[in-house]
Coordinates of C-alpha atoms in Angstrom, one line a residue:
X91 CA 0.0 0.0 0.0
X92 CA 1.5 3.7 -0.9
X93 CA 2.4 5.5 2.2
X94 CA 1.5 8.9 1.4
X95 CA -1.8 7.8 0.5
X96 CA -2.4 6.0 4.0
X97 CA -1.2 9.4 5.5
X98 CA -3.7 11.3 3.8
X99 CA -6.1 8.6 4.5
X100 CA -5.4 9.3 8.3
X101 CA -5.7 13.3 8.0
X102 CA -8.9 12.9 6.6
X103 CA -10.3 10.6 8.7
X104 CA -8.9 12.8 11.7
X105 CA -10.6 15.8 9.9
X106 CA -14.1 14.3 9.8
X107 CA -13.8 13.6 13.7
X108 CA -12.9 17.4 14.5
X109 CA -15.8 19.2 16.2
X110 CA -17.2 22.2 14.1
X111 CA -15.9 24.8 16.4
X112 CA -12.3 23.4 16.5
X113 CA -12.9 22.9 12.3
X114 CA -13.9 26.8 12.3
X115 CA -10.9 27.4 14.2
X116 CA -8.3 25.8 12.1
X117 CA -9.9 27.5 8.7
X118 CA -10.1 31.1 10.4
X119 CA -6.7 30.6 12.0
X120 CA -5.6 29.1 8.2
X121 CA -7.4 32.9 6.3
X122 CA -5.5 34.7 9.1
X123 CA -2.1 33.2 8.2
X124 CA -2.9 33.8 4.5
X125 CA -4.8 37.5 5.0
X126 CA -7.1 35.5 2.8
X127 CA -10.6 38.0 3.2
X128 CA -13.2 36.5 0.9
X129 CA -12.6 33.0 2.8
X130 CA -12.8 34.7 6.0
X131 CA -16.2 36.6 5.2
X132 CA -17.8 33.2 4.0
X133 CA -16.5 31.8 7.1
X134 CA -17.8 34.2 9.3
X135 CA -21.4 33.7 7.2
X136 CA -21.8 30.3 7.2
X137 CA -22.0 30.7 11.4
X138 CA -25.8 30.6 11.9
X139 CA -27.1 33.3 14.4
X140 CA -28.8 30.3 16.7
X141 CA -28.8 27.3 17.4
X142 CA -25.1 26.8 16.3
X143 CA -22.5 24.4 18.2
X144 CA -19.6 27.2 16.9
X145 CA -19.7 30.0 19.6
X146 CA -17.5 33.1 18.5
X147 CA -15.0 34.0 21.3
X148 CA -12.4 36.8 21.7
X149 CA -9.7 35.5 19.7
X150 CA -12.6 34.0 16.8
X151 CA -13.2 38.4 16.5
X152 CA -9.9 39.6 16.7
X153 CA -8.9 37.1 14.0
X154 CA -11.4 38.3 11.7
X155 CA -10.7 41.7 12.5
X156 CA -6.7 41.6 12.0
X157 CA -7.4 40.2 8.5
X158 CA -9.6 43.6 8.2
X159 CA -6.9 45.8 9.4
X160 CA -4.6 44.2 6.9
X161 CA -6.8 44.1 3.7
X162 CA -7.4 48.3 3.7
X163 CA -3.6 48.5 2.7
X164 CA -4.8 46.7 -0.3
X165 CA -4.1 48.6 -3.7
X166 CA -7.3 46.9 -5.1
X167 CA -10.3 49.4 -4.0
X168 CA -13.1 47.1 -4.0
X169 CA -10.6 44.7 -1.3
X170 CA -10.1 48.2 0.2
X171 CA -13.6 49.0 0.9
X172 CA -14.9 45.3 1.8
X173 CA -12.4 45.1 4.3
X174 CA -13.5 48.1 6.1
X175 CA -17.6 47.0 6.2
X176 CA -16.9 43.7 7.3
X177 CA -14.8 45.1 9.4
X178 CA -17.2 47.3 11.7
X179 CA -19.7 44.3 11.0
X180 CA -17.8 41.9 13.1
X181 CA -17.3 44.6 15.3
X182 CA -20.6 45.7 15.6
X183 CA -21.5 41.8 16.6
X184 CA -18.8 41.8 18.9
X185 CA -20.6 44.2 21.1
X186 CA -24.0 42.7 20.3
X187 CA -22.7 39.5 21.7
X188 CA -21.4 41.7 25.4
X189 CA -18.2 40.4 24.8
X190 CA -15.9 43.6 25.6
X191 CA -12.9 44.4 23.3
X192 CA -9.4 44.6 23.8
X193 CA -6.6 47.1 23.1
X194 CA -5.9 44.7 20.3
X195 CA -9.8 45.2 19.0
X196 CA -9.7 49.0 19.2
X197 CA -6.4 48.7 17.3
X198 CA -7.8 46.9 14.5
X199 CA -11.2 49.2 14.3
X200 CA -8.8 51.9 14.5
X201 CA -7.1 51.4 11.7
X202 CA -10.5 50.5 9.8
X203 CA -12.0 53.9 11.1
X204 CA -8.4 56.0 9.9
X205 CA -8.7 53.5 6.7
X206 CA -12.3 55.7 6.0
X207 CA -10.7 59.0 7.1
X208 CA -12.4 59.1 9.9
X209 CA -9.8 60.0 12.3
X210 CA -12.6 61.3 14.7
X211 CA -13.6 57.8 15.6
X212 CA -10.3 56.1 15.3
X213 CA -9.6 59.2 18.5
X214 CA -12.3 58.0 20.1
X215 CA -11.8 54.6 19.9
X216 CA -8.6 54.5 21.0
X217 CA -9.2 57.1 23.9
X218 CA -11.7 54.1 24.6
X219 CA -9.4 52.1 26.4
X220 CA -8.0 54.5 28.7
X221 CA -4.3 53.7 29.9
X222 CA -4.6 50.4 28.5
X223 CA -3.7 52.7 25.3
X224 CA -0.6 52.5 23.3
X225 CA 1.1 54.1 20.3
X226 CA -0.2 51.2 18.1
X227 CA -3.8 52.5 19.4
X228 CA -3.6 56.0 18.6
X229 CA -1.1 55.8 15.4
X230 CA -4.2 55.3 12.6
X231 CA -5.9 58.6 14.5
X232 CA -2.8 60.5 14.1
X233 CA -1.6 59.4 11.1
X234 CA -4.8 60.2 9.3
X235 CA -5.0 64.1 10.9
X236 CA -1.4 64.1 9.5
X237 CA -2.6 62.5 6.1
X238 CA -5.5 64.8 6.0
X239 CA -3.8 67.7 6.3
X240 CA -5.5 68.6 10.0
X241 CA -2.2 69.3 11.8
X242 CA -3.9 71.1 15.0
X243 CA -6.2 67.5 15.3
X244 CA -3.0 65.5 14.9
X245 CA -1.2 67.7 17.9
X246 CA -4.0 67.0 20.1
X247 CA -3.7 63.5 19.4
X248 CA 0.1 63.5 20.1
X249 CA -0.5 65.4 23.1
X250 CA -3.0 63.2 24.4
X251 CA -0.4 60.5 24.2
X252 CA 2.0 62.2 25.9
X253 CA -0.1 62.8 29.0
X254 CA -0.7 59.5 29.0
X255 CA 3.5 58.8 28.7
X256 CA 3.5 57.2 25.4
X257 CA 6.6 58.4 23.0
X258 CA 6.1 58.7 19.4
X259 CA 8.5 56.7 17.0
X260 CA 10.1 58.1 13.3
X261 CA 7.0 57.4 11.6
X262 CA 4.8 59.7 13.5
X263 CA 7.3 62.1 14.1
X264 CA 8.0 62.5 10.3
X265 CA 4.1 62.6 9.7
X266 CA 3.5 66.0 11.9
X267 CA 6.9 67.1 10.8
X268 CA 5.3 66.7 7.5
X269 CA 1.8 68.2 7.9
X270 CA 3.4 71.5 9.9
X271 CA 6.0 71.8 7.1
X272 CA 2.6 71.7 4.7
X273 CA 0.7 74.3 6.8
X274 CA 3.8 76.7 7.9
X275 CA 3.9 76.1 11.4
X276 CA 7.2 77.1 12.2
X277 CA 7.0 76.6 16.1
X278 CA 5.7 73.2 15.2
X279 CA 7.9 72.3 13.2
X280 CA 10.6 73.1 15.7
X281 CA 9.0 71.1 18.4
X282 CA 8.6 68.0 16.7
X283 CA 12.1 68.5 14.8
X284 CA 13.3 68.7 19.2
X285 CA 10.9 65.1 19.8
X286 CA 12.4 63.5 17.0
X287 CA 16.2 64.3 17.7
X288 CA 15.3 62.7 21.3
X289 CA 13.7 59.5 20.1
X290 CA 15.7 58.7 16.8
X291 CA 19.9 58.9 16.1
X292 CA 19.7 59.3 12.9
X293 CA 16.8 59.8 10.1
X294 CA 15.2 57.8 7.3
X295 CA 15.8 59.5 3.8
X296 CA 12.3 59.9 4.0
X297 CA 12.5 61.8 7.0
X298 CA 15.5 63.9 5.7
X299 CA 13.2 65.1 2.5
X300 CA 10.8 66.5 4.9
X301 CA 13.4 68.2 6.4
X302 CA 15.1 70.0 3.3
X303 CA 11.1 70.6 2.2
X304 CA 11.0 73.0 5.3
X305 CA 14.6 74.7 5.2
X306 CA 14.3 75.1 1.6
X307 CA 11.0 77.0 1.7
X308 CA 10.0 80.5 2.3
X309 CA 8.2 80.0 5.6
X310 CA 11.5 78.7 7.3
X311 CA 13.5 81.7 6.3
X312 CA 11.2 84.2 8.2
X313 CA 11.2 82.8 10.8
X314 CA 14.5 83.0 13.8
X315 CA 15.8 85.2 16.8
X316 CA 18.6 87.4 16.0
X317 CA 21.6 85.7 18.2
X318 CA 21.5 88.3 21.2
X319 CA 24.0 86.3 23.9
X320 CA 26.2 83.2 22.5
X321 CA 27.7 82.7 25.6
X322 CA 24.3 82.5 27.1
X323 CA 23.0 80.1 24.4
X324 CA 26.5 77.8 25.1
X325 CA 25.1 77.9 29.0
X326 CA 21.6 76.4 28.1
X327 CA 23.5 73.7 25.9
X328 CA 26.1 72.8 28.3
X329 CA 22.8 72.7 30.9
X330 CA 21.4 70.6 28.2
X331 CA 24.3 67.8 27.9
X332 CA 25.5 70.0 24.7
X333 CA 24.3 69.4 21.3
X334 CA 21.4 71.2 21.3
X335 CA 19.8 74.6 23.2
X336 CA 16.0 74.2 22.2
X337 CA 15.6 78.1 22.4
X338 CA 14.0 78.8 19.3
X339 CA 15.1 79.1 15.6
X340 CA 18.2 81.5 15.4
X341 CA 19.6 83.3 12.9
X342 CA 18.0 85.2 9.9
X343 CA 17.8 84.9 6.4
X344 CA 17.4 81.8 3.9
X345 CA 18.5 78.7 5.0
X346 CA 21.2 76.6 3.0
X347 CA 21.2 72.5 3.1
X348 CA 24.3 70.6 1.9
X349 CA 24.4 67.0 2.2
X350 CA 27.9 66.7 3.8
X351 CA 29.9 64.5 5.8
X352 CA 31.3 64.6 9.1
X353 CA 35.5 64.2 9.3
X354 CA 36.7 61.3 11.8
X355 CA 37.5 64.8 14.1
X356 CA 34.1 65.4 14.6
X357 CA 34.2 68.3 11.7
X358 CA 31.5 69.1 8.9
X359 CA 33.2 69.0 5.6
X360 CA 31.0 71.7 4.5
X361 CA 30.7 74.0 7.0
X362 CA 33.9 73.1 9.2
X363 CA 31.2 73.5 12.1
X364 CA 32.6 71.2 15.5
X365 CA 29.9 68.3 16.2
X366 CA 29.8 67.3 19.7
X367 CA 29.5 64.3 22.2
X368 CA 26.3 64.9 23.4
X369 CA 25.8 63.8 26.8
X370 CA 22.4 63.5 28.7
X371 CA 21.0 66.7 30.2
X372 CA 21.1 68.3 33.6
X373 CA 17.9 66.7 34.8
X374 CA 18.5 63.6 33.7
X375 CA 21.8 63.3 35.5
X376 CA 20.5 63.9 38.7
X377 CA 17.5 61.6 38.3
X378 CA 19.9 59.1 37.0
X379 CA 22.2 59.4 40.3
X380 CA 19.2 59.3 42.5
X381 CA 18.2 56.4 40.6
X382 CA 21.0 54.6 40.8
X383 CA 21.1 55.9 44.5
X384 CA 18.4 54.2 45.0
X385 CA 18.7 50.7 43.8
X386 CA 22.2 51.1 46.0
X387 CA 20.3 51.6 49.0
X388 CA 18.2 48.9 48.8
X389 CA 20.7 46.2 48.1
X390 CA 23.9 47.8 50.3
X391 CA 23.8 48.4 53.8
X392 CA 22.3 52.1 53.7
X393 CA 24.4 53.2 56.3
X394 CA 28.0 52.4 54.0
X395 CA 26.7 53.9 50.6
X396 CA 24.9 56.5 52.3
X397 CA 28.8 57.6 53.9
X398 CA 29.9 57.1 50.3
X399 CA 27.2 59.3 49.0
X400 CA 28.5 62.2 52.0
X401 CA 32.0 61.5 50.8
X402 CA 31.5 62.2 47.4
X403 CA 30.0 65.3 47.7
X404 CA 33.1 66.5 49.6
X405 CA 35.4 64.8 47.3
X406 CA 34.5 66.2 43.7
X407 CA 37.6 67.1 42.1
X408 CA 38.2 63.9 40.0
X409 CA 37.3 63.9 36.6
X410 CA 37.9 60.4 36.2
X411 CA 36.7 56.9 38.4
X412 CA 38.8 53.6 37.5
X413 CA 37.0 50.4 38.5
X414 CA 40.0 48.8 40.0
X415 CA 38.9 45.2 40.1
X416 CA 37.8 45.4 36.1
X417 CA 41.1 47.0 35.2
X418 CA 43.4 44.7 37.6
X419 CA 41.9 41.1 36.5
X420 CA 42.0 42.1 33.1
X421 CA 43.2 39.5 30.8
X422 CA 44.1 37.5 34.2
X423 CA 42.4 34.1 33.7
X424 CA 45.8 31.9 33.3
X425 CA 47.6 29.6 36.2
X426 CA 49.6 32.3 37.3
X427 CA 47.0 35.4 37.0
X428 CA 45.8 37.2 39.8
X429 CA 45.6 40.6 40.4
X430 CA 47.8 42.8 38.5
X431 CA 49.2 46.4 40.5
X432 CA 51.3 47.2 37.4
X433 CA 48.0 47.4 35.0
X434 CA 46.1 49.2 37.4
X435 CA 49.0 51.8 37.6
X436 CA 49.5 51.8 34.5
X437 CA 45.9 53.3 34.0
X438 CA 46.0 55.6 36.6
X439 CA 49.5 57.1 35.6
X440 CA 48.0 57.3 32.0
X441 CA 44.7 59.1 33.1
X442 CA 46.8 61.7 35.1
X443 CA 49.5 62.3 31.7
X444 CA 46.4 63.5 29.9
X445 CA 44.5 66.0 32.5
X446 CA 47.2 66.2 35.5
X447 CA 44.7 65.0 37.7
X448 CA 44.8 61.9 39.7
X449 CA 41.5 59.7 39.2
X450 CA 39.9 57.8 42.1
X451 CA 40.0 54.3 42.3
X452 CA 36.9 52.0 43.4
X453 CA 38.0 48.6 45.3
X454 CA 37.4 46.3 47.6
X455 CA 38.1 46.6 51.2
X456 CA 39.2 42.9 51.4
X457 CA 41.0 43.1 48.1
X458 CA 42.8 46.2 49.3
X459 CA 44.0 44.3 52.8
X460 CA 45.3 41.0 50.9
X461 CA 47.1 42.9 48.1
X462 CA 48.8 45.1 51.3
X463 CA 49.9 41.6 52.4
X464 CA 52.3 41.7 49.9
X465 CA 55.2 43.8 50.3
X466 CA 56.2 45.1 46.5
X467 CA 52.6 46.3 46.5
X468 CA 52.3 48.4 49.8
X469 CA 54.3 51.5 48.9
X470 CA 52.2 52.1 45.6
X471 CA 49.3 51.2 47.6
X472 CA 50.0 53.6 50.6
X473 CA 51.1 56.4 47.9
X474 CA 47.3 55.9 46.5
X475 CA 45.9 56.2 49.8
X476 CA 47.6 59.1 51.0
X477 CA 46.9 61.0 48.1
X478 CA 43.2 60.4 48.2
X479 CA 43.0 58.2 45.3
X480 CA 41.7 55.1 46.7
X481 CA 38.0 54.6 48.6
X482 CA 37.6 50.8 49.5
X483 CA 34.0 49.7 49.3
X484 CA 32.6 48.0 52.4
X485 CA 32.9 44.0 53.1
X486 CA 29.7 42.5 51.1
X487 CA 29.0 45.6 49.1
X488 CA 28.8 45.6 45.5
X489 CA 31.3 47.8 44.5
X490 CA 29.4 48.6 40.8
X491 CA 27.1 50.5 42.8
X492 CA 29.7 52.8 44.1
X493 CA 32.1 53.8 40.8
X494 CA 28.5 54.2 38.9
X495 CA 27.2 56.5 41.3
X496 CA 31.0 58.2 41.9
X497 CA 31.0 58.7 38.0
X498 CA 27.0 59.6 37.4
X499 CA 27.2 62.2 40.0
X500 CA 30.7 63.9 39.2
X501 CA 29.7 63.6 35.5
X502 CA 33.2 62.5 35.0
X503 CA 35.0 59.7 32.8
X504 CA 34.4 56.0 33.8
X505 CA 37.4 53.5 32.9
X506 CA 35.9 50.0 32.7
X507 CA 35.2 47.1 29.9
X508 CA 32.2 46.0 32.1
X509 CA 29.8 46.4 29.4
X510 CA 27.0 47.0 32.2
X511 CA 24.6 44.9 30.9
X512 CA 23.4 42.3 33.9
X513 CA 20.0 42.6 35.9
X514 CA 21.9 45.2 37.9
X515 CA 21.9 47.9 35.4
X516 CA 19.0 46.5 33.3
X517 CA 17.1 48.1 36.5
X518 CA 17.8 51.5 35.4
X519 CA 16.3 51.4 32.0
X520 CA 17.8 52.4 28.8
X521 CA 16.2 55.7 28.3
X522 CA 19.3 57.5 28.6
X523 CA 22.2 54.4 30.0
X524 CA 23.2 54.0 26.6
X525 CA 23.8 57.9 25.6
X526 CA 25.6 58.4 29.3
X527 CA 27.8 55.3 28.8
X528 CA 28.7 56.9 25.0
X529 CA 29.6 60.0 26.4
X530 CA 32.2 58.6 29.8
X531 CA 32.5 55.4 29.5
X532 CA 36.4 54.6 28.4
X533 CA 37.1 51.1 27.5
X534 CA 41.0 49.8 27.8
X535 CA 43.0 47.2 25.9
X536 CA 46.1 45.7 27.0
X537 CA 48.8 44.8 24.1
X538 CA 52.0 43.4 24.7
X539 CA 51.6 45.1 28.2
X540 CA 51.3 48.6 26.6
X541 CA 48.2 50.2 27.5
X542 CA 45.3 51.6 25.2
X543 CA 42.7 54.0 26.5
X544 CA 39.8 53.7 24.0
X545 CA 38.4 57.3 24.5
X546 CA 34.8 58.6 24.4
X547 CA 33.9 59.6 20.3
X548 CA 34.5 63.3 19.6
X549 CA 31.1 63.5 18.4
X550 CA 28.0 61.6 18.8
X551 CA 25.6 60.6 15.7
X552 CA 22.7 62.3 16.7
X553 CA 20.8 65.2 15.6
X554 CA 23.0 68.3 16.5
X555 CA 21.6 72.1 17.2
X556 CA 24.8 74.5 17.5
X557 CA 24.5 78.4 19.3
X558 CA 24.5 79.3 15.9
X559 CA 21.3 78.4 14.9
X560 CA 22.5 75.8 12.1
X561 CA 21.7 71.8 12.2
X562 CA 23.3 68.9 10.9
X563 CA 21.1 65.6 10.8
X564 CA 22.5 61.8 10.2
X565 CA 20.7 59.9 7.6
X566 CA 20.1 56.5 8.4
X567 CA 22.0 54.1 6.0
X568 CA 24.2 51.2 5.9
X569 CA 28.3 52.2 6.2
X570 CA 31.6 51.2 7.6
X571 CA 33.5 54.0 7.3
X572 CA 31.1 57.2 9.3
X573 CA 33.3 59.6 7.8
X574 CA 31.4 58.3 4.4
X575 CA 28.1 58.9 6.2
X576 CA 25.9 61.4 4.6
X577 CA 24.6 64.3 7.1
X578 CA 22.3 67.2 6.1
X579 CA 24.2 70.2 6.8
X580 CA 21.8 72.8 7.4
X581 CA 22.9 76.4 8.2
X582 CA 21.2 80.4 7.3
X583 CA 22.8 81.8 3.9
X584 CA 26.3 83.5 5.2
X585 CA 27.2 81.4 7.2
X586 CA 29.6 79.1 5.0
X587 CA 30.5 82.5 3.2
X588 CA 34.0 83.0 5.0
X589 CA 34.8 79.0 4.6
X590 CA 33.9 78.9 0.6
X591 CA 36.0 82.2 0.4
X592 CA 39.1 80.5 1.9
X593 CA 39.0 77.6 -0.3
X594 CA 38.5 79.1 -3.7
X595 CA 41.4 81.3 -2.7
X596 CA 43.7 78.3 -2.8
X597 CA 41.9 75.6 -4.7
X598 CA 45.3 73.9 -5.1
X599 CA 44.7 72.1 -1.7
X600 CA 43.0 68.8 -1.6
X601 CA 40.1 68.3 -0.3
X602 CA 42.3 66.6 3.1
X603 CA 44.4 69.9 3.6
X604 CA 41.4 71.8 3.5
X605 CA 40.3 70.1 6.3
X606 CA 43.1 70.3 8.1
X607 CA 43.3 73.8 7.6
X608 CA 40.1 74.4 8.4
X609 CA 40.5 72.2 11.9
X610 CA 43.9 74.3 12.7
X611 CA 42.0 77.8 12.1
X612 CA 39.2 76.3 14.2
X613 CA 41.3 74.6 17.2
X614 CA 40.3 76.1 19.8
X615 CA 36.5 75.1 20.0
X616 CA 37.1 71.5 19.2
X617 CA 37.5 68.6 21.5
X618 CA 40.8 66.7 21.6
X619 CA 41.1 63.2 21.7
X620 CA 43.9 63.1 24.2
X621 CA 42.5 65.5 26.9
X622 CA 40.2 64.5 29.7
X623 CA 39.6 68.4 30.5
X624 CA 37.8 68.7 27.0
X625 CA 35.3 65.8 27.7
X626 CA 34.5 66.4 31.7
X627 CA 35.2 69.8 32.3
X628 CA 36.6 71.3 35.7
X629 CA 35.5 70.4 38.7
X630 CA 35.4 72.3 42.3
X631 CA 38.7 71.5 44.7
X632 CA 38.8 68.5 46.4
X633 CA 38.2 67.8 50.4
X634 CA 40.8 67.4 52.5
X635 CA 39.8 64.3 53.6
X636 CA 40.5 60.9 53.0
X637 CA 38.7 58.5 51.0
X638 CA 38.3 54.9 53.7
X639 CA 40.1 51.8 53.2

């Protein structure tokens, strides 16, 4: 006998024992999978409306319904338009039947709703579920306002969102960006241009043609503040975490955009402007200290971090934290590894060639009594301790908790390969880790026992605001080398004036020298790779006291 045909013989027969309601299931679960929607309204049909053994349940409606939501996206009208009746029919006998919908089932009839330009009900709906809303809810509402061209409509529905703590991805972002740009709303457009450069490093080309549509236009070069104070627009972006001011458009005049690149020095090509490496704001850094605080508290004896905590405000002059047990078992795992003193010094003397400061050192207490047990290690040792270098965590204590906190709240330079990525840190959330650990965060390599401090990047691909008013954007795209990434360079008419002059003047130079010209005429507002003071800034003199070991 054939095999295959006694297999098919056995699904068959197993088919004709299947109840209906689990035979319904597997057909509607089989239209879902295949977005099939003329199967799935004969399906739902051939249900009668008593007496029938199949009895519709949540997940039978929200099937039917996510084939719906799908089908409107169809190029084919008539698909287009059946999709959205059947779709408020099944809803419609959802509620006749008392069974209450879902975040999942407003979605869907959402999307139907925004697929009939009605983004009135596709509000309402989604407002219908209260906090139980989230930005897949109130997306079709929004993005048909935006589609629509009813950009005050589509800011009450973003700001509805945001009371309700729900952040807005690229795609809406780009929509209002889009639909202000339409409508001229300068002040809009300057708001959302602010949300997007928080939630998004770098922009989809689509994103970037909405952008040159606004700088390019008429609207864009009436409007701006005529640059009063620099020094107190560099005070609201060092407040900030630099990068950005969000004061207002500044400047006058047209606007001019390049696409450009950005020079491995952290330098626009175009307009030799300095990027920077944007760290998180003022607010944030506190919140993130208290946060970390915190979690410290309740997993240290509150007593020993709280001291730390005292210390630390007394002790504020270091601009840079080593953790010492990271750095000294570094590369250690072999049968005669164990701590190594002359790696550890080696960063510390290297952190104080570049800024003349000493850094502090986090360790344990115990590891700081048995490495005193050895003689070659006690002078070095003392010499750290008497110069204030050295605070030995308590006996039990997590020592992470204490060079986080030390580094977080001195907004100074961390030296660690700890990549910070356990349940410990996963507590504090990645709102703003990642961009803090960009910014201080200084990795280490050890070759041939010479030492490599991997530095912080001299500038940070994100979207940048300068003092001066101009802009420069990162367009999202696939490349090895970022000095090949493209950038929109954005800046008023003028402002590149002086740099075009210089180079015409000697169009002998390559394009290199140029550069290089342009980064030795502009040296002093750049960052240097090689000095801490141009990353952390200076801090207040230190205490006279001791750090404990």
């Amino acid at each position: 006998m054939n095999t295959s045909n006694t297999v098919t013989n056995m699904r068959n027969k197993k088919r004709k024992n299947l109840t209906p309601e689990i035979q319904f299931r597997l057909n509607l679960d089989h239209c879902s999978k295949n977005k099939d929607l003329s199967t799935a309204i004969s399906l739902f049909d051939s249900v009668p409306t008593t007496g029938s053994e199949i009895h519709l349940t949540h997940h039978h409606y929200n099937s039917l319904l996510y084939i719906c939501s799908n089908s409107v996206n169809s190029v084919h009208p008539s698909t287009k338009s059946s999709a959205i009746e059947f779709g408020f029919r099944v809803y419609h006998h959802m509620i006749a039947n008392h069974i209450s919908p879902s975040e999942a089932t407003v979605t869907a009839v959402a999307r139907l709703a925004a697929a009939k330009a009605d983004g009135d009900a596709a509000f309402e709906l989604a407002r219908s579920v209260g906090n139980q809303g989230k930005l897949r809810t109130y997306a079709p509402a929004l993005l048909c306002f935006c589609r629509n061209g009813m950009a005050d409509k589509a800011s009450e529905v973003e700001e509805h969102m945001g009371s309700l703590g729900l952040r807005l991805e690229e795609p809406e972002l780009s929509a209002l960006l889009k639909v202000n740009v339409e409508k001229g709303k300068g002040d809009k457009v300057y708001e959302y241009l602010h949300k997007l450069r928080a939630s998004v490093r770098e922009v989809n080309e689509s994103t970037a043609n909405i952008l040159e549509s606004w700088f390019c236009g008429e609207v864009a070069a009436d409007v701006g503040l005529e640059i009063q104070n620099v020094d107190h627009v560099n005070q609201v972006k060092l407040r900030n975490g630099d990068g950005w001011h969000g004061l207002g458009w500044l400047g006058k005049g047209k606007w001019v955009v390049h696409r450009s690149n950005v020079a491995s020095d952290g330098r626009c090509c175009t307009c030799g402007e300095q990027l920077t490496c944007v760290d998180i704001d003022t607010t944030e850094t506190e919140r993130f200290a208290q946060s970390v605080a915190s979690l410290a508290m309740e997993r240290e004896v509150q007593s020993n971090f709280k001291e730390f905590q005292d210390w630390i405000e007394e002790c504020s002059d270091y601009e840079a934290i080593v953790d010492g047990a990271n750095v000294g078992l570094y590369q250690q795992n072999f049968a005669e590894g164990g701590f190594s003193i002359p790696q550890l010094d080696a960063v510390v003397r290297e952190l104080y060639s570049r800024s003349k400061k000493w850094p502090l050192i986090i360790l344990h207490k115990k590891r700081i009594r048995q490495l005193l047990e050895k003689a070659s290690n006690r002078d070095l040792l003392q010499d750290w301790i008497d110069q204030g270098l050295l605070y030995g965590t308590p006996y039990g204590s997590n020592d992470d908790w204490y060079w986080l906190y030390a580094a977080v709240k001195l907004k100074c330079l961390l030296v660690t390969n700890d990549e910070m990525r356990d349940h410990t840190f996963e507590l504090l959330g990645n709102s703003f880790f990642l961009r803090w650990k960009e910014r201080h965060q200084v990795k280490y390599t050890f070759v041939k026992g010479n030492l490599k401090l991997l530095m912080p990047p001299t500038y940070s691909l994100v979207i940048q605001e300068s003092e001066k008013g101009s802009w420069h954007v990162p367009v999202a795209g696939e490349t090895i080398d970022e000095s090949l990434r493209t950038w929109l360079c954005i800046t008023r008419s003028g402002s590149c004036d002086a740099l075009a002059s210089s180079l015409n003047d000697d169009n002998q130079l390559s394009n290199s020298n140029k550069l290089e010209t342009l980064a030795n005429r502009n040296n002093s507002v750049g960052h240097s790779d090689d000095k801490l003071t141009s990353i952390t800034g200076k801090r207040k003199e230190r205490s006279s006291s001791s750090p404990e070991v």
